[in-house]
Short mmCIF file of C-alpha atoms in Angstrom, two decimals:
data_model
loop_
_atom_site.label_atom_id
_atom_site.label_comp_id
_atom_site.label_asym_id
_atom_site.label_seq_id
_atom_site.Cartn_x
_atom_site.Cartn_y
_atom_site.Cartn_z
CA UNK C 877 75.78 -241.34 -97.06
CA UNK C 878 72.34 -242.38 -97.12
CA UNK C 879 73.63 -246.07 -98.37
CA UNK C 880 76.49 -246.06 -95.43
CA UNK C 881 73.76 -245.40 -92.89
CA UNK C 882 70.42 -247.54 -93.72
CA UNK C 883 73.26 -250.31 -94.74
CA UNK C 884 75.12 -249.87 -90.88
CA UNK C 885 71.77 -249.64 -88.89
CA UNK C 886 70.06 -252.56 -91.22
CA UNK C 887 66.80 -250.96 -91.28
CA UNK C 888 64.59 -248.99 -93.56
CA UNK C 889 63.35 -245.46 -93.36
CA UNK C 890 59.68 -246.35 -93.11
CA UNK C 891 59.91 -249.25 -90.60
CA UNK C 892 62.51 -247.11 -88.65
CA UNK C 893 59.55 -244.48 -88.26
CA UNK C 894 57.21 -246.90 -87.34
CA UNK C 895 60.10 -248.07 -84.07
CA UNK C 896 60.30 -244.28 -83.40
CA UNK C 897 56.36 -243.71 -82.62
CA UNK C 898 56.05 -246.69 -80.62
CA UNK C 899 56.69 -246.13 -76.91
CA UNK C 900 55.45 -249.69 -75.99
CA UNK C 901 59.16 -250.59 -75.09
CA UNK C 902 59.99 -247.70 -73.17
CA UNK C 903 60.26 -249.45 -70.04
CA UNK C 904 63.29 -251.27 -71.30
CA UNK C 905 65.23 -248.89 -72.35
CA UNK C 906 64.24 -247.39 -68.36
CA UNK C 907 65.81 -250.73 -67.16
CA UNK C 908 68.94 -250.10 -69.27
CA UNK C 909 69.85 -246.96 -68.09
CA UNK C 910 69.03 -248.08 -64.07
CA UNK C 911 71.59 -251.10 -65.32
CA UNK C 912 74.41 -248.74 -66.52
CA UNK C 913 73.83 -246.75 -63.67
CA UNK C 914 73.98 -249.36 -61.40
CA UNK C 915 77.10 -251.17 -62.81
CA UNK C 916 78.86 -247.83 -62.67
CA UNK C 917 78.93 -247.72 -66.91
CA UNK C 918 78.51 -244.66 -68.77
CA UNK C 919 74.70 -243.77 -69.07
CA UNK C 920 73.78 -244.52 -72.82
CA UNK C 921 76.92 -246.14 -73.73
CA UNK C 922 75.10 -248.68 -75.36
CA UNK C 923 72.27 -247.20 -76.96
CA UNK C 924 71.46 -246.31 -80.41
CA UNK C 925 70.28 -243.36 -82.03
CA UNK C 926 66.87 -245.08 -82.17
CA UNK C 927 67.12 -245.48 -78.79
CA UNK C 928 68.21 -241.84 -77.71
CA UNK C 929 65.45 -240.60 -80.35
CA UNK C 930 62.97 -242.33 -77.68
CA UNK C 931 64.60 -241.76 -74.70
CA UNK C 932 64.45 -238.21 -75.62
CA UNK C 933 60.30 -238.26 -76.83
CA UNK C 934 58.81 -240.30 -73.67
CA UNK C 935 61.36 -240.17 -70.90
CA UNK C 936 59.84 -238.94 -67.65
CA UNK C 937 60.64 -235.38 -66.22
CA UNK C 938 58.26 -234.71 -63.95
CA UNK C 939 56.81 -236.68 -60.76
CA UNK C 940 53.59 -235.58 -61.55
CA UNK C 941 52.58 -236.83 -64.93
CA UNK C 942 50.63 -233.81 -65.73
CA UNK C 943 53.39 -231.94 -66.29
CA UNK C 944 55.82 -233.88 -68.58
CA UNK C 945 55.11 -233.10 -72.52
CA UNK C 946 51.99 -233.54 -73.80
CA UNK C 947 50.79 -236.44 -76.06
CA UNK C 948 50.59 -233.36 -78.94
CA UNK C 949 54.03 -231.84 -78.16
CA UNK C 950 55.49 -235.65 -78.35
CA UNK C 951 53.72 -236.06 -82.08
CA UNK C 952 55.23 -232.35 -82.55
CA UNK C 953 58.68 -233.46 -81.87
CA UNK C 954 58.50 -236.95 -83.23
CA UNK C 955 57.57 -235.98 -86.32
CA UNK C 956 60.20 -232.93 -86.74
CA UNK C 957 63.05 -235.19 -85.83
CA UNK C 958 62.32 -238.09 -87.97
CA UNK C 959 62.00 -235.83 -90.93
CA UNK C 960 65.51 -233.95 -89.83
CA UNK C 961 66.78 -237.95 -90.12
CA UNK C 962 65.42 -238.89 -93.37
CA UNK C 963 66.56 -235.25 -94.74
CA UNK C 964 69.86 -235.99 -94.12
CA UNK C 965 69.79 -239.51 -95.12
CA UNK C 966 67.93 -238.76 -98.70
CA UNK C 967 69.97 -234.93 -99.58
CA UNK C 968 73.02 -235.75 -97.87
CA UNK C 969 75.02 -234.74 -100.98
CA UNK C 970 72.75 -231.65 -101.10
CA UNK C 971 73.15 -231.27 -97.81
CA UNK C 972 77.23 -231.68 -98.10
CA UNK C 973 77.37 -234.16 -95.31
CA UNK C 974 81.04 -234.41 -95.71
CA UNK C 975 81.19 -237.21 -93.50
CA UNK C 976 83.92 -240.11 -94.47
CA UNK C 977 83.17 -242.85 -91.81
CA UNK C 978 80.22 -243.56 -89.92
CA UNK C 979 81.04 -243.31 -85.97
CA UNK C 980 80.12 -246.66 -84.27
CA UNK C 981 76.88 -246.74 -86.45
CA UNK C 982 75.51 -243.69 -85.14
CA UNK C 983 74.38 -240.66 -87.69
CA UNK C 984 74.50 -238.57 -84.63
CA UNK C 985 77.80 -239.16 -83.23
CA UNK C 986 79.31 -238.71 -86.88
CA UNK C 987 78.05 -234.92 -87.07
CA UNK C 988 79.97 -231.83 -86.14
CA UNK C 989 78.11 -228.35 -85.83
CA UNK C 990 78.88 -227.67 -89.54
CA UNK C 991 76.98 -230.13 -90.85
CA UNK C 992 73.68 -228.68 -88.65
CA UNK C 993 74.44 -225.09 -90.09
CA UNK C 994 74.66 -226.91 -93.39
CA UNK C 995 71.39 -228.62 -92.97
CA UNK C 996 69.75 -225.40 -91.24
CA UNK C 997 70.76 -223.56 -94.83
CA UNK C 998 69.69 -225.98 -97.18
CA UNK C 999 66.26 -226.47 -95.46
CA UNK C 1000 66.00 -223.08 -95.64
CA UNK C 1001 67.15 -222.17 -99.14
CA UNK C 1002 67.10 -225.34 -101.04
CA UNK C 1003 65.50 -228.07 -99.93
CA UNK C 1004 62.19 -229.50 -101.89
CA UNK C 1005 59.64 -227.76 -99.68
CA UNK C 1006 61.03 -224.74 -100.91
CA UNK C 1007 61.90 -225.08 -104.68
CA UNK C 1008 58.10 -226.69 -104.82
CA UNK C 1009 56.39 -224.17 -102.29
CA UNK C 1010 58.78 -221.35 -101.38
CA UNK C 1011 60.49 -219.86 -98.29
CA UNK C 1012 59.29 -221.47 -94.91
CA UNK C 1013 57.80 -218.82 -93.02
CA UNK C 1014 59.90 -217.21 -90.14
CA UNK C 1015 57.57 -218.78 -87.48
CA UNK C 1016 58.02 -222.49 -88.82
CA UNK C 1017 61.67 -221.73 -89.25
CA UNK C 1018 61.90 -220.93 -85.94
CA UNK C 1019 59.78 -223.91 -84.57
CA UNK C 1020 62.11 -226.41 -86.61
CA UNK C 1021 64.97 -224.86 -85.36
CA UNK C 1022 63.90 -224.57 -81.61
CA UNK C 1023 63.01 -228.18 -81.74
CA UNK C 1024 66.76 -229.25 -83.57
CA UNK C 1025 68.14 -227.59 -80.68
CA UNK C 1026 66.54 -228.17 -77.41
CA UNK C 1027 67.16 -232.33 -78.99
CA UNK C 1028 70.48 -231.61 -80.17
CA UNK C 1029 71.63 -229.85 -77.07
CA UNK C 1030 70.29 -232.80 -75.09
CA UNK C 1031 72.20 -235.41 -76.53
CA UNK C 1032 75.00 -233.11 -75.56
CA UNK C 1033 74.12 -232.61 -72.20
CA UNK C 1034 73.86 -236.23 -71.52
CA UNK C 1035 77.08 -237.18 -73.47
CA UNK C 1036 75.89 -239.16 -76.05
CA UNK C 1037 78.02 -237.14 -78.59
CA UNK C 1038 81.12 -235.03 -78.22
CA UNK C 1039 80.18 -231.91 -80.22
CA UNK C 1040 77.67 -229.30 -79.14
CA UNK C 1041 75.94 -229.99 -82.49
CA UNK C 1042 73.11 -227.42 -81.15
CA UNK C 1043 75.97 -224.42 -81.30
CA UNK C 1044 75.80 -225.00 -85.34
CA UNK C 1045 72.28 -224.01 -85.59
CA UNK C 1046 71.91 -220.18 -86.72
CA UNK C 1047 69.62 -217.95 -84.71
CA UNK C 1048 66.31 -218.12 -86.24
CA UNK C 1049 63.62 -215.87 -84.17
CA UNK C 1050 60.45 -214.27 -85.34
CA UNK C 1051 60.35 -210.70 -85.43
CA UNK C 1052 57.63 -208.62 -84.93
CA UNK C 1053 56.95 -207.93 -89.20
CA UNK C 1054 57.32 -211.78 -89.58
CA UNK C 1055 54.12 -212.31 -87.60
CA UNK C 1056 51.25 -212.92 -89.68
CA UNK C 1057 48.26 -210.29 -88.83
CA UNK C 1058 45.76 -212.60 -87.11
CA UNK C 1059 44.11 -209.18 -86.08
CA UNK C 1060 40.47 -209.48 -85.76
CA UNK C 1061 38.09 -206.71 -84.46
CA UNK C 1062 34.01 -206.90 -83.69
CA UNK C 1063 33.09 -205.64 -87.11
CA UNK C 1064 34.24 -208.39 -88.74
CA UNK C 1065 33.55 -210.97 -86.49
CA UNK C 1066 30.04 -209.49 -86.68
CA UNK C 1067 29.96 -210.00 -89.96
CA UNK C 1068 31.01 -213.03 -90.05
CA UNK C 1069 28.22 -214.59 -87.63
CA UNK C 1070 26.00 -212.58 -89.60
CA UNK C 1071 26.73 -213.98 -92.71
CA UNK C 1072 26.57 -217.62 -90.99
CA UNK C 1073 23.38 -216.73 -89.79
CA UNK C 1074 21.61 -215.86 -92.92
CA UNK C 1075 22.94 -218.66 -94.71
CA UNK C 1076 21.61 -220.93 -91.72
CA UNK C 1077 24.41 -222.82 -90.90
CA UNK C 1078 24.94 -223.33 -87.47
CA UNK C 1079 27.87 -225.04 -87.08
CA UNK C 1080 30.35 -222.71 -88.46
CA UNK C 1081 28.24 -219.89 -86.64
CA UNK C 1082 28.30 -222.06 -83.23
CA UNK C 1083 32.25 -222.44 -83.19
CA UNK C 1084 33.24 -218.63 -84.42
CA UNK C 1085 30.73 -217.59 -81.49
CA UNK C 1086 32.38 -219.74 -78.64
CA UNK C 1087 36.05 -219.34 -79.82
CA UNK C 1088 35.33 -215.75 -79.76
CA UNK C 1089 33.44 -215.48 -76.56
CA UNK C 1090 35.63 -217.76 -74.87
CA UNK C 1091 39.26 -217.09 -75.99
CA UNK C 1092 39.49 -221.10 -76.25
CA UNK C 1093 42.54 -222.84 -77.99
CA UNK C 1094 42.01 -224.73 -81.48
CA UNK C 1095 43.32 -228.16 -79.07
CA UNK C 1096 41.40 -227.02 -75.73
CA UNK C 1097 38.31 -227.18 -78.27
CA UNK C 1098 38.37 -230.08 -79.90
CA UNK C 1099 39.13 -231.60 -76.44
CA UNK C 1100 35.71 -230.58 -74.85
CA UNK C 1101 33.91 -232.63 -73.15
CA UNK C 1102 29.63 -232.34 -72.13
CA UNK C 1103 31.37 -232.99 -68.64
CA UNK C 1104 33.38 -229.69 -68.94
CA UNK C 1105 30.18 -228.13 -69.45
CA UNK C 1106 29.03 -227.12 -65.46
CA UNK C 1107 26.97 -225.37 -63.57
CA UNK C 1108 28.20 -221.92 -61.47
CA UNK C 1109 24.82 -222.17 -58.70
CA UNK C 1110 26.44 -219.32 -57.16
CA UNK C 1111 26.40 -216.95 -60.40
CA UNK C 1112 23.48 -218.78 -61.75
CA UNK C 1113 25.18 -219.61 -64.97
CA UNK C 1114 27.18 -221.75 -67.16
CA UNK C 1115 31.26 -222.33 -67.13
CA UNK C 1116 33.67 -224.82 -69.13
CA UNK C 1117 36.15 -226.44 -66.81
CA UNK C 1118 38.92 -226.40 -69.82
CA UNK C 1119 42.19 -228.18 -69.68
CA UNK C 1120 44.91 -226.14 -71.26
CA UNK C 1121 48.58 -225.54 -72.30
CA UNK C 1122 50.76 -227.20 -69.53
CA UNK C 1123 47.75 -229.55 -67.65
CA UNK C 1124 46.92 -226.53 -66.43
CA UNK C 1125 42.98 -226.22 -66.08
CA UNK C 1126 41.01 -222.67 -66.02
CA UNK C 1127 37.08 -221.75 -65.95
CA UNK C 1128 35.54 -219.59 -68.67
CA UNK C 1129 32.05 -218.21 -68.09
CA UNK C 1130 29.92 -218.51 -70.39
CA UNK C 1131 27.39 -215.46 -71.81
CA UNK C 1132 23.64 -216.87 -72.32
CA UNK C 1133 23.94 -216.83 -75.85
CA UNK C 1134 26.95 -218.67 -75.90
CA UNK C 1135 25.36 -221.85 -74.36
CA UNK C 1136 22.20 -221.40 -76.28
CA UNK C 1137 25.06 -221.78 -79.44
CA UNK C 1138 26.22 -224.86 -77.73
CA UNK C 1139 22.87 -226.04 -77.90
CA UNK C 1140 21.98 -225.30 -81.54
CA UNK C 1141 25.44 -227.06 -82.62
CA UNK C 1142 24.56 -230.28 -80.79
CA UNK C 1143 20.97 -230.01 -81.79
CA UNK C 1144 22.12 -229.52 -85.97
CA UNK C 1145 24.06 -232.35 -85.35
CA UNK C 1146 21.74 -234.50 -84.01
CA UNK C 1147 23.34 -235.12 -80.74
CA UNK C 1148 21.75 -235.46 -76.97
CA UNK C 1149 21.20 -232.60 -75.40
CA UNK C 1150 24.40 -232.17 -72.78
CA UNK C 1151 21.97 -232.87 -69.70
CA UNK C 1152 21.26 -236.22 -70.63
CA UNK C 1153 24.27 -237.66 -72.57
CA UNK C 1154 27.26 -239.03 -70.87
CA UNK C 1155 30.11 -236.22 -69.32
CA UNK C 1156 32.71 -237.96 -71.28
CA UNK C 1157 31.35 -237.31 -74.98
CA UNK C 1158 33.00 -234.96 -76.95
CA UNK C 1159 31.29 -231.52 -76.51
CA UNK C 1160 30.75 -231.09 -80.20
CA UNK C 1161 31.63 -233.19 -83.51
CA UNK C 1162 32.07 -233.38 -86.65
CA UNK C 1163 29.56 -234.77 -89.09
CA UNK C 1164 30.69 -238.64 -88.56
CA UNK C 1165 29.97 -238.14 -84.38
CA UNK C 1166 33.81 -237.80 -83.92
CA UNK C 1167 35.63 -235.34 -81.84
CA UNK C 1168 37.34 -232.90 -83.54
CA UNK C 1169 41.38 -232.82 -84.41
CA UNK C 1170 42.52 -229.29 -84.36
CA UNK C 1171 44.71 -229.76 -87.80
CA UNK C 1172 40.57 -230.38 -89.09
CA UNK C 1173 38.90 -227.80 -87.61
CA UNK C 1174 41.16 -225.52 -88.69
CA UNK C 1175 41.33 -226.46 -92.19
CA UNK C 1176 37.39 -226.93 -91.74
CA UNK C 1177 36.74 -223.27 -90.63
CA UNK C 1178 39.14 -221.72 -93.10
CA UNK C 1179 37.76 -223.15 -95.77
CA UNK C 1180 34.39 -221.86 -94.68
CA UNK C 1181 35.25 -218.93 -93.80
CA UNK C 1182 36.89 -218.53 -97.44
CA UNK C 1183 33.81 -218.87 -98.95
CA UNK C 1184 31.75 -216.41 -97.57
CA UNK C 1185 34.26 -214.06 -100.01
CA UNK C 1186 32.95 -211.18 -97.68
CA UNK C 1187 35.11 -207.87 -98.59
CA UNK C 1188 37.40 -207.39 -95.56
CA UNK C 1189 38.83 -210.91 -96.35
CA UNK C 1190 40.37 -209.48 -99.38
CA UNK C 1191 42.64 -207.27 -97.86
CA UNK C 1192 44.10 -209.29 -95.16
CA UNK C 1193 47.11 -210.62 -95.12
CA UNK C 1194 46.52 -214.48 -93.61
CA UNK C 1195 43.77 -216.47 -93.41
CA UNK C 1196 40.97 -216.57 -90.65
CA UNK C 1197 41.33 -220.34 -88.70
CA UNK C 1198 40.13 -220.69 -84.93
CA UNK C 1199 43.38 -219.15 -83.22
CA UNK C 1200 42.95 -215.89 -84.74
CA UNK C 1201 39.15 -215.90 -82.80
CA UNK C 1202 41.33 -215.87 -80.30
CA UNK C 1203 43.42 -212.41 -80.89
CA UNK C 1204 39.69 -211.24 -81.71
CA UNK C 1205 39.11 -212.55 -77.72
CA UNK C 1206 41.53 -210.59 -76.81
CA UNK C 1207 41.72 -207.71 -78.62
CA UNK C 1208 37.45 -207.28 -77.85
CA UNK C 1209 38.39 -207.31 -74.41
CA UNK C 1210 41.23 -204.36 -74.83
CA UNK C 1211 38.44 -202.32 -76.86
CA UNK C 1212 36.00 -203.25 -74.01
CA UNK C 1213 38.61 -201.70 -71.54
CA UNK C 1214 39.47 -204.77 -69.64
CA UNK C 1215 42.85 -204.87 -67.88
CA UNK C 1216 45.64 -206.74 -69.58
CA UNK C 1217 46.82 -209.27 -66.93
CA UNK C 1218 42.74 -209.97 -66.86
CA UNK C 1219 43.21 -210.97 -70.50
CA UNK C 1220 46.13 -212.86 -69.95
CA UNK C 1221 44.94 -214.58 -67.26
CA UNK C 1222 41.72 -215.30 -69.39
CA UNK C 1223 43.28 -216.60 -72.54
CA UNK C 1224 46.11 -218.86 -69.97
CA UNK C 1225 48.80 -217.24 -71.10
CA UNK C 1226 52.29 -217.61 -68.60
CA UNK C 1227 53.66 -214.51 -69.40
CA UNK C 1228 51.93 -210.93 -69.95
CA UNK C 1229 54.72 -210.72 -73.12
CA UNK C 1230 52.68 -213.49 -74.47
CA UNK C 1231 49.33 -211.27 -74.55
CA UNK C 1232 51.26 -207.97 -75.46
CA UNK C 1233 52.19 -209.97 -78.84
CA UNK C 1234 48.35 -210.86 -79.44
CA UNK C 1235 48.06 -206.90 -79.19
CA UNK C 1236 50.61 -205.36 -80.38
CA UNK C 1237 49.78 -203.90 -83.61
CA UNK C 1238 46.43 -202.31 -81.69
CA UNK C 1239 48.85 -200.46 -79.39
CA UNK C 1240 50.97 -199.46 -82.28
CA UNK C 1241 48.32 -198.18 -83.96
CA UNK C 1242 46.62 -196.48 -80.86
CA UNK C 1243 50.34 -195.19 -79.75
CA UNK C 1244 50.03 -193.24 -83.69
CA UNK C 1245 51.16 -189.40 -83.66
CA UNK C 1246 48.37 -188.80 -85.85
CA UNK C 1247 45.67 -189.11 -83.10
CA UNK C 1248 47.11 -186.24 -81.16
CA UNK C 1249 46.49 -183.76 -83.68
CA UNK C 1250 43.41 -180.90 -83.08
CA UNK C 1251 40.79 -180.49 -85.70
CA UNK C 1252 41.62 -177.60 -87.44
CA UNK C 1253 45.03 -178.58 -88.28
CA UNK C 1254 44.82 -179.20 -91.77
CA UNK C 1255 41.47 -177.39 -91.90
CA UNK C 1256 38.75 -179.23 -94.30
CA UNK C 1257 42.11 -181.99 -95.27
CA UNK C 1258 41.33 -183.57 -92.29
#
């Protein structure tokens, strides 16, 4: 199989990768489709599955630019179906690709929903991630698969292939148990800046304090600007203007202390003070003056946090990276008896079911028979 294709399409994994991430050309491919429309032809008739992988990545939806997908979601997507691709060009025997003849060079059009399930099964059971590393978790599962099929169902949709190759693909949804705990209350975070503290380091100190205080997103983070950093004259305090999840933007006040940790993680870094740097430097670096990615801050702050080998780290069941500062966000605020569509609104969540997930084990726990019993139930066992 993998011979029949690369042979058919004449070009190499790698430089059929580097085609893939390169939306220089879009425009063209723009110009084909207003051609086939125009001439009355079959939209995509002529295009390649190189072409409909593009087409699919950086066609416009939206008049409004802001609201088509984001340059991360793109990456996201990009680099989940080029590694479906080269799966089922390297395992195809694995995968039991029991295809015969390649449709009009096209991998895509030569599928049938069996082959997806197929391919769904062996990633999940038997492909190398897992033989090296073990099961997926449910969560990435599901992401891979939600991806596969919002693509899958699109080449469907617009009639590039006969089959709804999406209708292969095997429900695969997180449950509630297949969440990993990213539960964090104000013990341990106190502990944790504490700990930072004493050992004097103020950059890990600086970002657990404003991802906690703030709520903020690993990406809405790393994205900071000093120019996000403004003035409220009215409240006679600080805000960042943030731009978040969907281009959508939101303020978050700012506590005193919070700022003042702005300041020390600029000032251990060596950088301007915000009031007299330009507003479109990153907000805070790393050690090299760069702005942050959020795949290195998180490994960053992990591994930092590991370290510390305080006791409550021992019994959790995931590690501590800079989105579960944000369950502590919101899970503070519950404790602090703040109104749940406030929190939602806070943390820019669309839906309140969004914010119930970030809390649901605390209502579980609070919902517990066991804190309805009286005091003398069980006498001095109690």
């Amino acid at each position: 199989m993998k011979e029949i294709i690369t042979k058919n399409i004449e070009i190499q994994i790698g430089e059929w990768k580097k085609i893939i991430s390169d939306s220089s050309d879009f425009p063209i491919l723009q110009e084909r489709v207003d051609f086939a429309e125009k001439s009355k032809k079959i939209p995509f008739s002529d295009f390649s599955d190189i072409d409909m992988m593009k087409w699919f990545l950086y066609r416009k939806e939206h008049l409004n630019q802001k609201h088509d997908k984001s340059a991360r979601t793109i990456k996201e997507y990009e680099r989940e179906l080029t590694y479906f691709v080269e799966q089922l060009l390297n395992y195809s025997a694995e995968i039991n690709l029991d295809i015969d003849n390649v449709f009009n060079n096209s991998l895509f059009k030569s599928l049938s929903p069996r082959h997806i399930r197929r391919y769904q099964e062996w990633l999940a059971e038997r492909s190398p991630y897992v033989q090296k590393y073990g099961s997926y978790s449910p969560s990435t599962l599901a992401r891979k698969t939600t991806i596969l099929k919002i693509f899958l169902g699109f080449l469907f949709e617009v009639k590039y292939v006969t089959e709804p190759l999406h209708k292969g693909l095997l429900t695969a949804s997180v449950r509630k148990d297949d969440r990993p705990n990213r539960d964090l209350g104000p013990v341990e975070v106190i502990q944790l800046l504490d700990y930072f503290k004493k050992e004097n380091h103020p950059i890990v100190f600086a970002i657990i304090h404003l991802l906690t205080t703030t709520g903020l997103r690993n990406e809405e983070f790393c994205k900071l600007k000093v120019g996000d950093l403004q003035y409220d004259s009215i409240n006679n305090s600080y805000y960042l203007n943030v731009l978040g999840k969907g281009h959508k933007r939101r303020q978050i006040p700012l506590k005193e202390k919070s700022v003042d940790s702005i300041e020390m993680f600029r000032n251990a870094r060596g950088l301007p003070k915000t009031q007299v740097v330009g507003k479109e430097n990153p907000l805070f670096t790393t050690n090299s003056e760069k702005e942050y990615t959020p795949s290195y801050l998180s490994q960053f702050l992990t591994k930092k946090i590991n370290e510390t080998q305080l006791p409550f780290l021992f019994h959790r069941s995931s590690q501590i990276g800079p989105h579960t500062f944000r369950h502590a966000f919101s899970i503070i605020s519950h404790l602090s008896g703040v109104d749940i569509y406030k929190i939602m609104r806070s943390l820019g969540h669309e839906k309140i079911e969004t914010t119930m997930i970030y809390l649901e084990k605390v209502f579980e726990k609070e919902r517990h028979a066991i804190h309805e019993w009286g005091p003398d139930v069980l006498g001095d066992y109690l």
